[in-house]
Each structure stands twice: as C-alpha cells, then as structure tokens.
Coordinates of N, CA and C in Angstrom, one line a residue:
D6 N -67.5 178.4 275.6 CA -67.8 178.8 277.2 C -67.1 178.2 277.9
P7 N -66.8 178.9 279.2 CA -65.9 178.4 280.4 C -66.4 177.0 280.7
K8 N -65.7 176.1 281.2 CA -65.7 174.9 281.3 C -65.2 174.8 282.7
S9 N -64.3 175.5 283.4 CA -63.9 175.1 285.0 C -63.8 176.6 285.5
P10 N -63.5 176.6 286.8 CA -63.6 177.7 287.7 C -62.3 178.8 287.1
L11 N -61.5 178.2 286.2 CA -60.2 179.0 286.1 C -60.5 179.7 285.1
E12 N -61.6 179.0 284.1 CA -61.6 179.2 282.8 C -63.1 180.8 283.1
C13 N -63.5 180.2 284.1 CA -64.4 181.7 284.3 C -63.7 182.7 284.8
V14 N -62.7 182.6 285.8 CA -62.1 183.6 286.2 C -61.2 184.7 284.8
L15 N -60.6 183.5 283.8 CA -60.0 184.1 283.0 C -60.9 184.8 282.0
A16 N -62.4 184.2 281.7 CA -63.3 184.8 281.0 C -63.9 186.4 281.6
E17 N -64.0 186.3 282.9 CA -64.3 187.7 283.4 C -63.5 188.7 283.2
K18 N -62.0 188.1 283.3 CA -61.0 189.2 283.5 C -61.1 189.6 281.9
L19 N -61.0 188.8 280.8 CA -61.0 189.4 279.4 C -62.1 190.0 279.1
E20 N -63.1 190.0 279.7 CA -64.1 191.1 279.5 C -64.2 192.1 280.2
E21 N -63.5 192.4 281.5 CA -62.9 193.7 282.0 C -62.2 194.0 280.9
R22 N -61.3 193.5 280.6 CA -60.3 194.1 280.0 C -60.8 194.8 278.4
E23 N -61.5 193.9 277.6 CA -62.4 194.3 276.4 C -63.1 195.7 276.8
S24 N -63.7 195.6 278.3 CA -64.4 197.1 278.4 C -63.8 198.0 278.5
E25 N -62.6 197.8 279.1 CA -61.7 199.1 279.3 C -61.1 199.7 278.0
L26 N -60.7 198.6 277.1 CA -60.3 199.2 275.8 C -61.1 199.8 274.9
Y27 N -62.5 199.3 274.9 CA -63.2 199.8 274.3 C -63.8 201.1 274.8
Q28 N -63.6 201.5 276.3 CA -63.9 202.9 276.8 C -62.8 203.7 276.7
K29 N -61.8 203.5 276.2 CA -60.5 204.3 276.0 C -60.2 204.2 274.7
K30 N -61.1 203.8 273.6 CA -61.1 203.8 272.5 C -62.0 204.9 271.9
S31 N -63.2 204.8 272.7 CA -64.3 205.8 272.9 C -63.8 207.4 273.1
E32 N -63.2 207.2 274.2 CA -62.8 208.5 274.6 C -61.8 209.0 273.6
A33 N -61.0 208.4 273.1 CA -60.1 208.7 272.2 C -60.7 209.4 270.8
Q34 N -61.6 208.6 270.4 CA -62.4 208.9 269.1 C -63.1 210.2 269.5
S35 N -63.4 210.3 270.9 CA -64.6 211.8 271.3 C -63.5 213.0 271.2
K36 N -62.3 212.7 271.7 CA -61.2 214.0 271.8 C -60.7 214.2 270.4
L37 N -60.4 213.2 269.5 CA -60.2 213.5 268.0 C -61.3 214.3 266.9
T38 N -62.5 214.0 267.6 CA -63.7 214.4 267.0 C -63.7 215.9 267.4
D39 N -63.8 216.0 268.5 CA -63.7 217.6 269.2 C -62.4 218.2 268.6
L40 N -61.4 217.9 268.5 CA -59.9 218.5 268.0 C -60.3 218.8 266.3
L41 N -60.8 218.0 265.8 CA -61.2 218.3 264.4 C -62.2 219.4 264.1
D42 N -63.3 219.1 265.0 CA -64.4 220.1 265.0 C -63.8 221.6 265.0
Y43 N -62.8 222.0 266.0 CA -62.4 222.9 266.5 C -61.4 223.4 265.4
Y44 N -60.6 222.6 264.9 CA -60.0 223.2 263.6 C -60.4 223.7 262.5
T45 N -61.8 222.7 262.3 CA -62.5 223.3 261.2 C -63.2 224.9 261.6
L46 N -63.8 224.8 262.6 CA -64.4 226.0 262.9 C -63.1 227.4 262.9
W47 N -62.0 227.1 263.6 CA -60.7 228.2 263.4 C -60.8 228.4 261.9
V48 N -60.7 227.7 261.0 CA -60.1 227.8 259.5 C -61.3 228.6 258.9
H49 N -62.6 228.4 259.1 CA -63.6 229.1 258.9 C -63.7 230.6 259.4
Q50 N -63.2 231.1 260.9 CA -63.3 231.8 261.4 C -62.3 233.1 261.0
I51 N -61.3 232.4 260.4 CA -59.8 233.0 260.4 C -60.5 233.5 259.1
K52 N -61.2 233.4 258.2 CA -61.5 233.8 257.0 C -62.1 235.1 256.9
T53 N -62.6 235.2 257.9 CA -63.3 236.9 257.9 C -62.3 238.0 258.4
P54 N -61.1 237.8 259.1 CA -59.9 238.5 259.1 C -59.5 238.9 257.8
L55 N -59.0 237.6 257.1 CA -58.4 237.6 255.5 C -59.2 238.4 254.9
S56 N -60.7 238.3 254.8 CA -61.4 239.2 254.1 C -61.2 240.6 253.7
A57 N -61.2 241.0 255.5 CA -61.0 242.4 255.6 C -59.5 242.8 255.1
L58 N -58.7 242.0 255.3 CA -57.3 242.3 254.7 C -57.2 242.7 253.7
D59 N -58.1 242.0 252.6 CA -58.1 242.0 251.2 C -58.6 243.3 251.1
L60 N -59.5 243.6 251.5 CA -60.1 245.2 251.4 C -59.4 246.3 251.6
I61 N -58.3 246.0 252.8 CA -57.4 246.9 252.8 C -56.0 247.1 251.7
V62 N -56.0 245.9 251.2 CA -54.7 245.9 250.2 C -55.4 246.8 249.0
Q63 N -56.8 246.8 248.6 CA -57.2 247.5 247.4 C -56.9 249.0 247.9
N64 N -56.7 249.7 248.7 CA -56.4 251.2 249.0 C -55.1 251.3 249.4
S65 N -53.9 250.2 248.6 CA -52.6 250.5 249.1 C -51.9 250.9 247.6
T66 N -50.7 251.2 247.7 CA -49.6 251.4 246.7 C -49.9 249.8 245.9
I67 N -49.3 250.1 244.4 CA -49.0 248.7 243.6 C -48.2 247.8 244.4
E68 N -46.7 248.1 244.7 CA -46.1 247.8 245.3 C -46.4 246.9 246.7
E69 N -47.3 247.9 247.5 CA -47.8 247.2 248.7 C -48.9 246.3 248.4
K70 N -49.5 246.3 247.5 CA -50.4 245.4 247.0 C -50.3 243.9 246.6
N71 N -49.0 244.0 245.9 CA -48.5 242.9 245.5 C -48.0 242.0 246.7
E72 N -47.2 242.8 247.8 CA -46.8 242.3 248.6 C -47.6 241.5 249.6
M73 N -48.7 242.2 249.6 CA -50.0 241.6 251.1 C -50.4 240.7 250.3
K74 N -50.7 240.9 248.9 CA -51.8 239.8 248.2 C -50.9 238.4 248.0
M75 N -49.5 238.5 248.3 CA -48.6 237.1 248.1 C -48.9 236.6 249.5
E76 N -48.8 237.7 250.6 CA -48.8 237.0 252.0 C -50.2 236.3 252.1
L77 N -51.2 237.3 251.6 CA -52.7 236.8 251.9 C -52.5 235.1 251.1
S78 N -52.2 235.2 250.0 CA -52.5 233.6 249.2 C -51.5 232.5 249.9
R79 N -50.4 233.3 250.6 CA -49.7 232.2 251.4 C -50.8 231.5 252.6
I80 N -51.1 232.5 252.9 CA -52.2 232.3 254.4 C -52.9 231.2 253.6
E81 N -53.9 231.6 253.2 CA -54.9 231.1 252.1 C -54.6 229.3 252.0
S82 N -53.2 229.2 251.2 CA -53.1 228.2 251.1 C -52.7 227.2 252.5
Y83 N -52.1 228.0 253.4 CA -51.7 227.1 254.6 C -53.2 226.5 255.2
L84 N -54.2 227.4 255.2 CA -55.5 227.4 255.6 C -56.0 226.0 255.0
D85 N -55.8 226.1 253.5 CA -56.2 225.0 252.6 C -55.6 223.8 252.9
M86 N -54.3 223.4 253.4 CA -53.5 222.8 253.5 C -54.0 222.0 255.1
L87 N -54.6 222.9 256.1 CA -55.0 222.5 257.1 C -56.4 221.8 257.1
L88 N -57.4 222.1 256.2 CA -58.6 221.6 256.0 C -58.2 220.2 255.2
K89 N -57.7 220.5 254.0 CA -57.2 218.9 253.8 C -56.6 218.0 254.7
F90 N -56.0 218.2 255.3 CA -55.2 217.5 256.6 C -56.3 217.0 257.7
I91 N -57.3 217.7 257.9 CA -58.6 217.2 258.5 C -59.1 216.1 258.0
K92 N -59.6 216.5 256.8 CA -60.3 215.8 256.3 C -59.8 214.4 255.7
L93 N -58.4 214.5 255.6 CA -57.6 213.4 255.4 C -57.6 212.2 256.5
S94 N -57.5 213.0 257.7 CA -57.7 212.4 259.0 C -59.1 211.2 259.3
G95 N -60.0 211.9 258.7 CA -61.2 211.4 258.6 C -61.1 210.0 258.1
E96 N -62.1 209.0 258.3 CA -62.8 207.7 257.6 C -63.1 207.9 256.0
S97 N -63.7 209.0 256.0 CA -64.2 208.7 254.5 C -63.7 210.4 254.1
T98 N -64.0 210.0 252.6 CA -63.4 211.0 251.4 C -64.5 211.8 250.8
D99 N -64.4 212.8 250.1 CA -65.3 213.4 249.3 C -65.0 213.5 247.7
F100 N -64.2 212.4 247.5 CA -64.3 212.5 246.0 C -65.3 212.6 245.2
V101 N -65.1 213.2 244.4 CA -66.1 213.2 243.2 C -65.5 213.4 241.7
F102 N -65.7 212.2 241.1 CA -64.9 212.0 239.9 C -65.8 212.7 238.6
E103 N -65.2 213.8 237.9 CA -65.7 214.2 236.5 C -64.6 214.2 235.5
S104 N -64.9 214.4 234.3 CA -63.9 214.5 233.3 C -63.6 216.3 233.3
Y105 N -62.0 216.6 233.2 CA -61.6 217.7 233.2 C -60.3 217.7 232.3
N106 N -60.3 219.1 232.0 CA -59.3 219.2 231.0 C -58.3 219.8 231.9
M107 N -57.1 219.1 231.6 CA -56.0 219.3 232.5 C -55.4 220.9 232.6
E108 N -55.5 221.5 231.0 CA -54.7 222.5 230.9 C -55.6 223.4 231.4
E109 N -56.8 223.4 231.6 CA -57.7 224.4 232.4 C -57.5 224.5 233.5
L110 N -57.7 223.2 234.3 CA -57.1 223.2 235.7 C -56.0 223.7 236.3
V111 N -54.7 223.6 235.3 CA -53.6 223.7 235.8 C -53.5 225.5 235.3
K112 N -54.0 226.1 234.2 CA -54.2 227.3 234.3 C -54.7 228.3 235.2
E113 N -55.9 227.8 236.2 CA -56.4 228.2 237.2 C -55.3 228.2 238.5
I114 N -54.7 227.4 238.5 CA -53.4 226.9 239.9 C -52.5 227.9 239.6
V115 N -52.2 228.2 238.5 CA -50.9 229.1 237.8 C -51.3 230.7 238.0
K116 N -52.5 230.9 237.7 CA -53.2 232.1 238.1 C -53.3 232.5 239.3
S117 N -53.5 231.6 240.2 CA -53.5 232.1 241.7 C -52.0 232.1 242.3
Q118 N -51.4 231.5 241.6 CA -49.6 232.1 242.0 C -49.4 233.2 241.2
S119 N -49.9 233.9 240.6 CA -49.5 235.1 239.3 C -48.4 236.1 240.4
I120 N -48.9 236.2 241.1 CA -48.1 237.1 241.9 C -46.9 236.8 242.7
V121 N -46.4 235.7 242.7 CA -45.4 235.1 242.8 C -44.2 234.8 242.0
F122 N -44.9 234.3 240.6 CA -44.2 234.4 239.2 C -43.9 236.1 238.8
I123 N -44.5 236.8 239.3 CA -44.4 238.4 238.8 C -43.1 238.7 239.8
K124 N -43.3 238.5 240.6 CA -42.5 239.2 242.1 C -41.4 238.5 241.7
K125 N -40.8 237.4 241.5 CA -39.7 236.8 241.4 C -39.3 236.4 240.2
K126 N -40.0 237.2 239.2 CA -39.8 237.3 237.8 C -39.4 235.9 236.8
L127 N -40.3 234.9 237.6 CA -40.0 233.4 236.6 C -41.4 233.1 235.7
S128 N -40.5 232.6 234.7 CA -41.3 232.1 233.5 C -42.1 230.8 233.7
V129 N -43.2 230.4 233.0 CA -43.8 229.4 233.5 C -44.3 228.8 231.8
E130 N -44.1 227.8 231.8 CA -44.6 226.9 230.5 C -45.6 225.8 231.0
L131 N -46.4 225.8 229.6 CA -47.3 224.4 229.9 C -47.1 223.6 228.5
K132 N -47.0 222.5 229.0 CA -46.8 221.5 227.7 C -47.7 220.3 227.7
G133 N -48.5 220.1 226.6 CA -49.1 219.1 226.3 C -50.2 218.7 227.4
L134 N -50.9 220.0 228.1 CA -51.7 219.6 229.1 C -53.0 219.7 228.6
D135 N -53.5 219.7 227.1 CA -54.4 219.9 226.8 C -55.0 218.1 226.3
V136 N -55.5 217.8 227.5 CA -56.2 216.3 227.7 C -56.9 216.3 228.8
N137 N -57.9 215.7 228.4 CA -59.2 215.3 229.4 C -58.9 214.0 230.4
I138 N -59.0 214.2 231.9 CA -58.9 213.0 232.6 C -60.0 213.3 233.8
V139 N -60.5 212.0 233.7 CA -61.5 212.0 234.8 C -60.8 211.7 236.0
T140 N -61.0 212.9 236.9 CA -60.4 212.4 238.4 C -61.3 213.6 239.2
D141 N -60.6 213.8 240.5 CA -61.6 214.7 241.3 C -60.6 215.9 241.2
K142 N -61.3 217.1 240.7 CA -60.3 218.1 240.5 C -60.0 218.8 241.7
K143 N -60.9 219.0 242.7 CA -60.3 219.7 243.9 C -59.3 219.0 244.6
W144 N -58.9 217.5 244.5 CA -58.2 217.0 245.3 C -56.9 216.9 244.4
L145 N -56.8 216.8 243.2 CA -55.7 216.8 242.0 C -55.4 218.3 242.2
G146 N -56.3 219.2 241.8 CA -55.6 220.3 242.2 C -55.0 221.0 243.2
F147 N -55.4 220.4 244.6 CA -54.6 220.4 245.9 C -53.3 220.2 245.3
V148 N -53.0 218.7 244.9 CA -51.7 218.3 245.0 C -51.0 219.0 243.7
I149 N -51.3 219.4 242.5 CA -50.3 220.4 241.7 C -50.2 221.6 242.1
D150 N -51.0 222.4 243.1 CA -51.0 223.7 243.6 C -50.0 223.5 244.7
Q151 N -50.0 222.4 245.4 CA -49.1 222.3 246.7 C -47.5 222.2 246.0
V152 N -47.4 221.4 245.2 CA -46.2 221.0 244.4 C -45.6 222.4 243.7
L153 N -46.7 222.7 243.0 CA -46.5 224.1 242.3 C -45.3 224.8 243.3
S154 N -46.6 225.3 244.5 CA -45.9 226.1 245.6 C -44.1 226.0 245.9
N155 N -44.0 224.8 246.1 CA -43.0 224.3 246.6 C -41.9 224.7 245.7
A156 N -42.2 224.4 244.3 CA -41.1 224.8 243.1 C -41.1 226.3 243.2
L157 N -41.9 227.1 243.6 CA -41.8 228.8 243.3 C -41.0 229.1 244.8
K158 N -41.6 228.1 246.0 CA -40.4 228.6 247.2 C -38.9 228.6 247.1
Y159 N -38.4 227.5 245.9 CA -37.0 227.2 246.5 C -36.5 227.8 244.7
T160 N -37.1 228.4 243.8 CA -36.8 228.7 242.8 C -36.5 230.2 242.6
S161 N -35.3 231.1 242.5 CA -35.5 232.4 242.5 C -35.0 233.0 241.0
K162 N -34.5 232.1 239.9 CA -34.3 232.3 238.5 C -34.4 231.4 237.6
G163 N -34.9 232.1 236.4 CA -35.1 230.6 235.3 C -36.8 230.8 235.3
G164 N -37.6 229.6 235.8 CA -39.1 229.2 235.6 C -39.5 227.9 235.8
I165 N -40.7 228.0 235.8 CA -41.6 226.5 236.0 C -42.0 225.8 234.7
T166 N -41.7 224.4 234.3 CA -42.5 223.8 233.3 C -43.4 222.9 234.3
I167 N -44.7 223.3 233.5 CA -45.5 221.9 233.8 C -46.1 221.4 232.8
S168 N -46.0 219.9 232.9 CA -46.3 219.2 231.5 C -46.9 218.0 231.8
L169 N -47.4 217.3 230.7 CA -48.3 215.9 231.0 C -48.0 215.2 229.7
E170 N -47.5 213.8 230.2 CA -47.1 212.8 229.3 C -48.0 211.9 229.1
N171 N -48.1 211.1 228.0 CA -48.8 210.1 227.9 C -47.6 208.7 228.0
Q172 N -47.6 208.0 229.2 CA -46.2 207.3 229.3 C -46.7 205.7 229.1
G173 N -47.9 205.3 228.3 CA -48.2 204.0 227.9 C -49.2 203.5 228.5
E174 N -48.9 203.6 229.9 CA -49.7 202.9 231.2 C -50.1 203.9 231.9
E175 N -49.9 205.3 232.0 CA -50.4 206.1 232.9 C -50.0 207.6 232.3
Y176 N -50.5 208.5 232.9 CA -50.4 209.8 232.5 C -49.3 210.3 233.4
A177 N -48.2 211.1 233.0 CA -47.5 211.9 234.3 C -47.4 213.3 234.1
I178 N -48.3 214.1 235.3 CA -48.3 215.3 235.1 C -47.0 216.0 236.1
S179 N -46.1 216.7 235.6 CA -44.9 216.9 236.1 C -44.9 218.2 236.3
I180 N -43.8 218.6 237.3 CA -43.6 220.1 237.8 C -42.5 220.3 237.7
E181 N -41.9 221.0 236.7 CA -40.4 221.0 236.9 C -39.8 222.1 237.1
D182 N -38.7 222.5 237.9 CA -38.3 223.8 238.2 C -36.5 224.0 238.0
T183 N -36.4 225.2 238.2 CA -35.0 225.9 237.8 C -34.4 226.4 239.3
G184 N -34.7 225.2 240.1 CA -34.3 226.1 241.5 C -32.9 225.1 242.0
I185 N -32.7 225.4 243.7 CA -31.8 225.0 244.4 C -31.8 223.3 244.2
G186 N -32.7 222.5 244.0 CA -32.7 221.3 243.6 C -32.6 220.4 245.0
I187 N -32.5 219.2 245.3 CA -32.8 218.4 246.4 C -31.9 217.6 246.4
R188 N -30.9 217.4 247.6 CA -29.8 216.6 247.8 C -30.0 215.1 247.7
A189 N -29.2 214.4 247.0 CA -29.6 212.8 246.7 C -30.0 212.2 247.8
S190 N -29.5 212.4 248.9 CA -29.4 211.9 250.2 C -30.7 212.0 250.7
D191 N -31.4 213.5 250.2 CA -32.7 213.8 250.9 C -34.2 213.2 249.9
L192 N -33.7 212.8 248.7 CA -34.7 212.5 247.8 C -35.7 211.6 247.9
S193 N -35.0 210.3 248.5 CA -36.1 209.2 248.8 C -37.1 209.3 250.3
R194 N -36.9 210.8 250.9 CA -37.4 210.9 252.2 C -38.2 212.1 252.1
I195 N -38.5 212.9 250.7 CA -39.0 214.1 250.7 C -40.5 214.3 250.8
F196 N -41.4 212.7 250.8 CA -42.7 212.7 251.0 C -43.4 211.9 252.5
E197 N -42.1 212.0 253.2 CA -42.0 211.9 254.7 C -42.9 212.7 255.3
D198 N -43.5 212.4 256.7 CA -44.3 213.4 257.2 C -43.0 214.6 258.1
G199 N -43.5 215.8 258.0 CA -42.2 216.7 258.6 C -40.8 216.6 258.1
F200 N -40.5 215.6 257.2 CA -39.2 215.6 256.6 C -38.8 217.0 255.9
T201 N -37.6 217.5 256.1 CA -37.7 219.2 255.4 C -36.3 219.2 254.6
G202 N -35.3 218.3 255.2 CA -34.1 217.9 254.6 C -33.2 219.1 254.7
H203 N -32.3 219.3 253.7 CA -31.2 220.4 253.5 C -32.2 221.7 253.2
N204 N -33.1 221.4 252.4 CA -33.8 222.6 251.8 C -34.5 223.3 252.7
G205 N -35.2 222.8 254.1 CA -35.6 222.8 254.8 C -35.1 223.6 256.1
R206 N -33.9 223.1 255.9 CA -33.0 223.8 257.0 C -32.4 225.1 256.7
T207 N -32.6 225.3 255.3 CA -32.3 226.9 254.6 C -33.5 227.8 254.7
S208 N -34.9 227.3 255.0 CA -35.8 227.9 255.2 C -36.7 227.9 256.2
T209 N -37.4 229.1 256.6 CA -38.1 229.4 257.7 C -39.3 228.8 257.6
E210 N -39.9 228.9 256.2 CA -41.3 228.7 255.7 C -41.6 226.9 255.9
A211 N -40.7 226.4 255.6 CA -40.5 225.0 255.4 C -41.3 224.2 256.4
S212 N -42.3 223.2 256.6 CA -42.7 222.7 257.1 C -42.8 220.9 257.3
G213 N -42.2 220.7 256.1 CA -42.3 219.2 255.6 C -43.8 218.4 255.8
I214 N -44.6 219.4 255.8 CA -46.1 218.5 255.4 C -46.7 218.5 254.0
G215 N -46.1 219.6 253.6 CA -47.0 219.9 251.9 C -46.7 218.3 251.1
L216 N -45.7 218.1 250.9 CA -45.5 216.9 250.0 C -46.0 215.4 250.6
Y217 N -46.0 215.5 251.9 CA -46.7 214.7 252.8 C -47.7 214.3 252.4
L218 N -49.0 215.5 252.5 CA -50.2 215.7 252.3 C -50.4 215.1 250.9
C219 N -49.7 215.7 250.0 CA -49.8 215.1 248.3 C -49.8 213.7 247.9
R220 N -49.0 212.9 248.9 CA -48.7 211.5 248.9 C -49.7 211.0 249.3
K221 N -50.5 211.7 250.4 CA -51.5 210.9 251.1 C -52.7 210.8 250.3
V222 N -52.7 212.0 249.5 CA -54.0 212.3 248.6 C -54.1 211.2 247.5
T223 N -52.7 211.2 246.8 CA -52.3 210.7 245.8 C -52.7 208.7 245.9
D224 N -52.1 208.4 247.4 CA -52.4 207.1 247.7 C -53.8 206.7 247.7
K225 N -54.7 207.8 248.5 CA -56.0 207.7 248.4 C -56.8 207.5 246.9
L226 N -56.1 208.5 245.8 CA -56.6 208.4 244.9 C -56.4 207.2 243.5
G227 N -55.1 206.4 244.3 CA -54.7 205.3 243.5 C -53.5 205.8 242.5
Y228 N -53.1 207.0 242.8 CA -51.9 207.8 241.8 C -50.7 207.5 242.6
R229 N -49.7 208.0 242.1 CA -48.3 207.6 242.4 C -47.5 209.1 242.2
M230 N -46.7 209.1 243.1 CA -45.4 210.6 243.1 C -44.3 209.8 243.0
S231 N -43.7 210.6 242.1 CA -42.1 210.3 241.9 C -41.6 211.7 241.7
A232 N -40.0 211.6 242.0 CA -39.2 213.1 242.2 C -37.8 212.9 241.4
E233 N -37.4 213.7 240.8 CA -35.9 213.9 240.1 C -35.3 215.2 240.6
S234 N -34.2 215.0 240.9 CA -33.5 216.2 241.3 C -32.0 216.3 240.9
K235 N -31.5 217.5 241.0 CA -30.1 217.7 240.9 C -29.8 219.0 241.5
L236 N -28.9 218.7 242.3 CA -28.6 219.9 243.3 C -28.1 221.1 242.4
V237 N -28.6 222.4 242.5 CA -28.3 223.3 241.9 C -28.9 223.6 240.6
E238 N -29.3 222.5 240.0 CA -30.1 222.9 238.6 C -31.5 222.9 238.6
G239 N -32.2 222.2 239.9 CA -33.5 222.1 239.6 C -34.1 220.7 240.1
S240 N -35.3 220.9 240.0 CA -36.3 219.8 240.6 C -37.2 219.2 239.8
K241 N -38.0 218.0 239.7 CA -39.0 217.6 238.7 C -39.7 216.5 239.8
I242 N -41.0 217.2 239.9 CA -42.0 216.3 240.8 C -43.2 215.8 239.9
S243 N -43.5 214.4 240.0 CA -44.6 213.9 239.1 C -45.6 213.3 239.7
I244 N -46.8 213.4 239.2 CA -48.1 212.8 239.7 C -48.5 211.8 238.4
L245 N -48.2 210.6 238.8 CA -48.4 209.2 237.9 C -49.7 208.6 238.1
I246 N -50.5 208.9 237.0 CA -52.1 208.3 237.2 C -51.9 207.2 236.3
P247 N -52.1 206.1 236.8 CA -52.3 204.9 235.8 C -53.7 205.1 235.2
F248 N -53.6 204.3 234.1 CA -54.9 204.2 232.9 C -55.9 203.6 233.8
K249 N -55.6 202.6 234.6 CA -56.7 201.6 235.4 C -57.3 202.2 236.2
N250 N -56.9 203.4 236.9 CA -57.2 204.6 237.9 C -57.9 205.5 237.1
V251 N -57.8 205.7 235.9 CA -58.6 207.1 235.3 C -59.8 206.5 234.9
R252 N -61.2 207.4 235.9 CA -62.3 206.6 235.5 C -63.1 207.1 234.3
Y253 N -64.1 206.4 233.4 CA -64.8 207.0 232.5 C -65.9 206.9 232.8
E254 N -66.5 208.1 232.5 CA -68.2 208.0 232.4 C -68.8 207.4 231.5

C-alpha cells in the first residue's frame, strides 16, 4: 500500500496505465475475434459457388473436366489451409486422438490428388505404411496433404514415394519426390512464415505459408519435421512422431 504522497501518485498513475493497457488488449482481442469470424463465414460461403462449379464440370469434355477438377481441388486446398490457420490462431485446438491405419489415411490423400498425378504422369509408391498410430487424423492428414501438394507442385517427372519407418524412438512418415529440389541455403528456412526461397521465386503459386502451417501443427501435436534435398534431384520431407507422443487407448 502507498505510504507517502509520492507513492500515492505513482500508484494512481500505475492503475491508470494498467486500465489503458487492459482496454487496448480487449479492443485488439475483439477485432481479432471479428476478423476470424469473418474469415470463417467467408470460407463457408464460398463453398456454394464451388459446388455449382463442380456440377458444371460434369457436363464438360474429359480434358476440361480434369483441368477444372484440378483447379477446384486447388481452391479447396487453399480454403482448408485458411480454416486451419484460423483454428491455429485461436487459443484452443480440436484434437481428437484415435487409432488410425496410416496406409488407409495416405491412400485417401493420394486419391484426392489423383488428377494431378494423372495430368503430370507421375508415379506414386507407398512403402511400410500398414501401421496403426494413435493420432489426430484430421490434423496429421492436413500436414501430409500439404507436403504432398508441395511435392507435386515442384515435380514434373518421375514420381512420389510416401513411406513410414520405425526409427527406434520415433516413427518417420516421409514424402520424397524427384522434383527440382531445394537450394542448400534455403533448406533451413523452408518452415518459416512467408519464406518461399528460390523455388517460390520461380512459381507464382508459392505463398510460403503451407510448410509453416505444417510446422505449427506438428509443434502442437508434439511432433517434428525435417527436410533433406539435393538441387535438381528432389526433396524428402519427414514428419517425425516420437513414441512418447504416440497416445495409446
């Protein structure tokens, strides 16, 4: 408690300053909540014209269908990315941990990208994935899908290999491509927010947010991500799941 006139003045000024800071924090939180509500509403509203476009696709030629389906799939991927960004910006998550077979999960994701594989004439190989892991299917699936999308974007010949290895203390789910690769100087920064590096400067599609969101998701799950690459030869992105963070029912 203040014991002198000077301390009383200081205490009063401190209370005024705390009140101002609290007010500013409340206003900022309110603006953020409004913004997140708007983004969420926008995402749900845009799904209506996307559904209409999907119906139009059904009356097109096979070549037009494949082209439009690929673009629709890309839009849906971007929308999903936005929704995940909104959820990750909040204070809570909606993790639901259950036992899932990784081969079944990966096959679902590959099927959703099948148009891109067909158009680019790329092969896909699945190795060692018939393993059950207790995880959050939606969020782990998002990470695998984003990494696969990235691999497809920068691969024009050869194919993609998706594998799972038991490395003693952790599982490693890896997506390896035969694409253009990543420069050694860029490799340590590919999970940073907004970083696109040399690959991004050669592609108008690169936003530098996909792998950043993947790292944020894996951080929240208690997982890690690693990257290996050789320029012109391809890249390998791995999701590392420590056994101590694999939850069993």
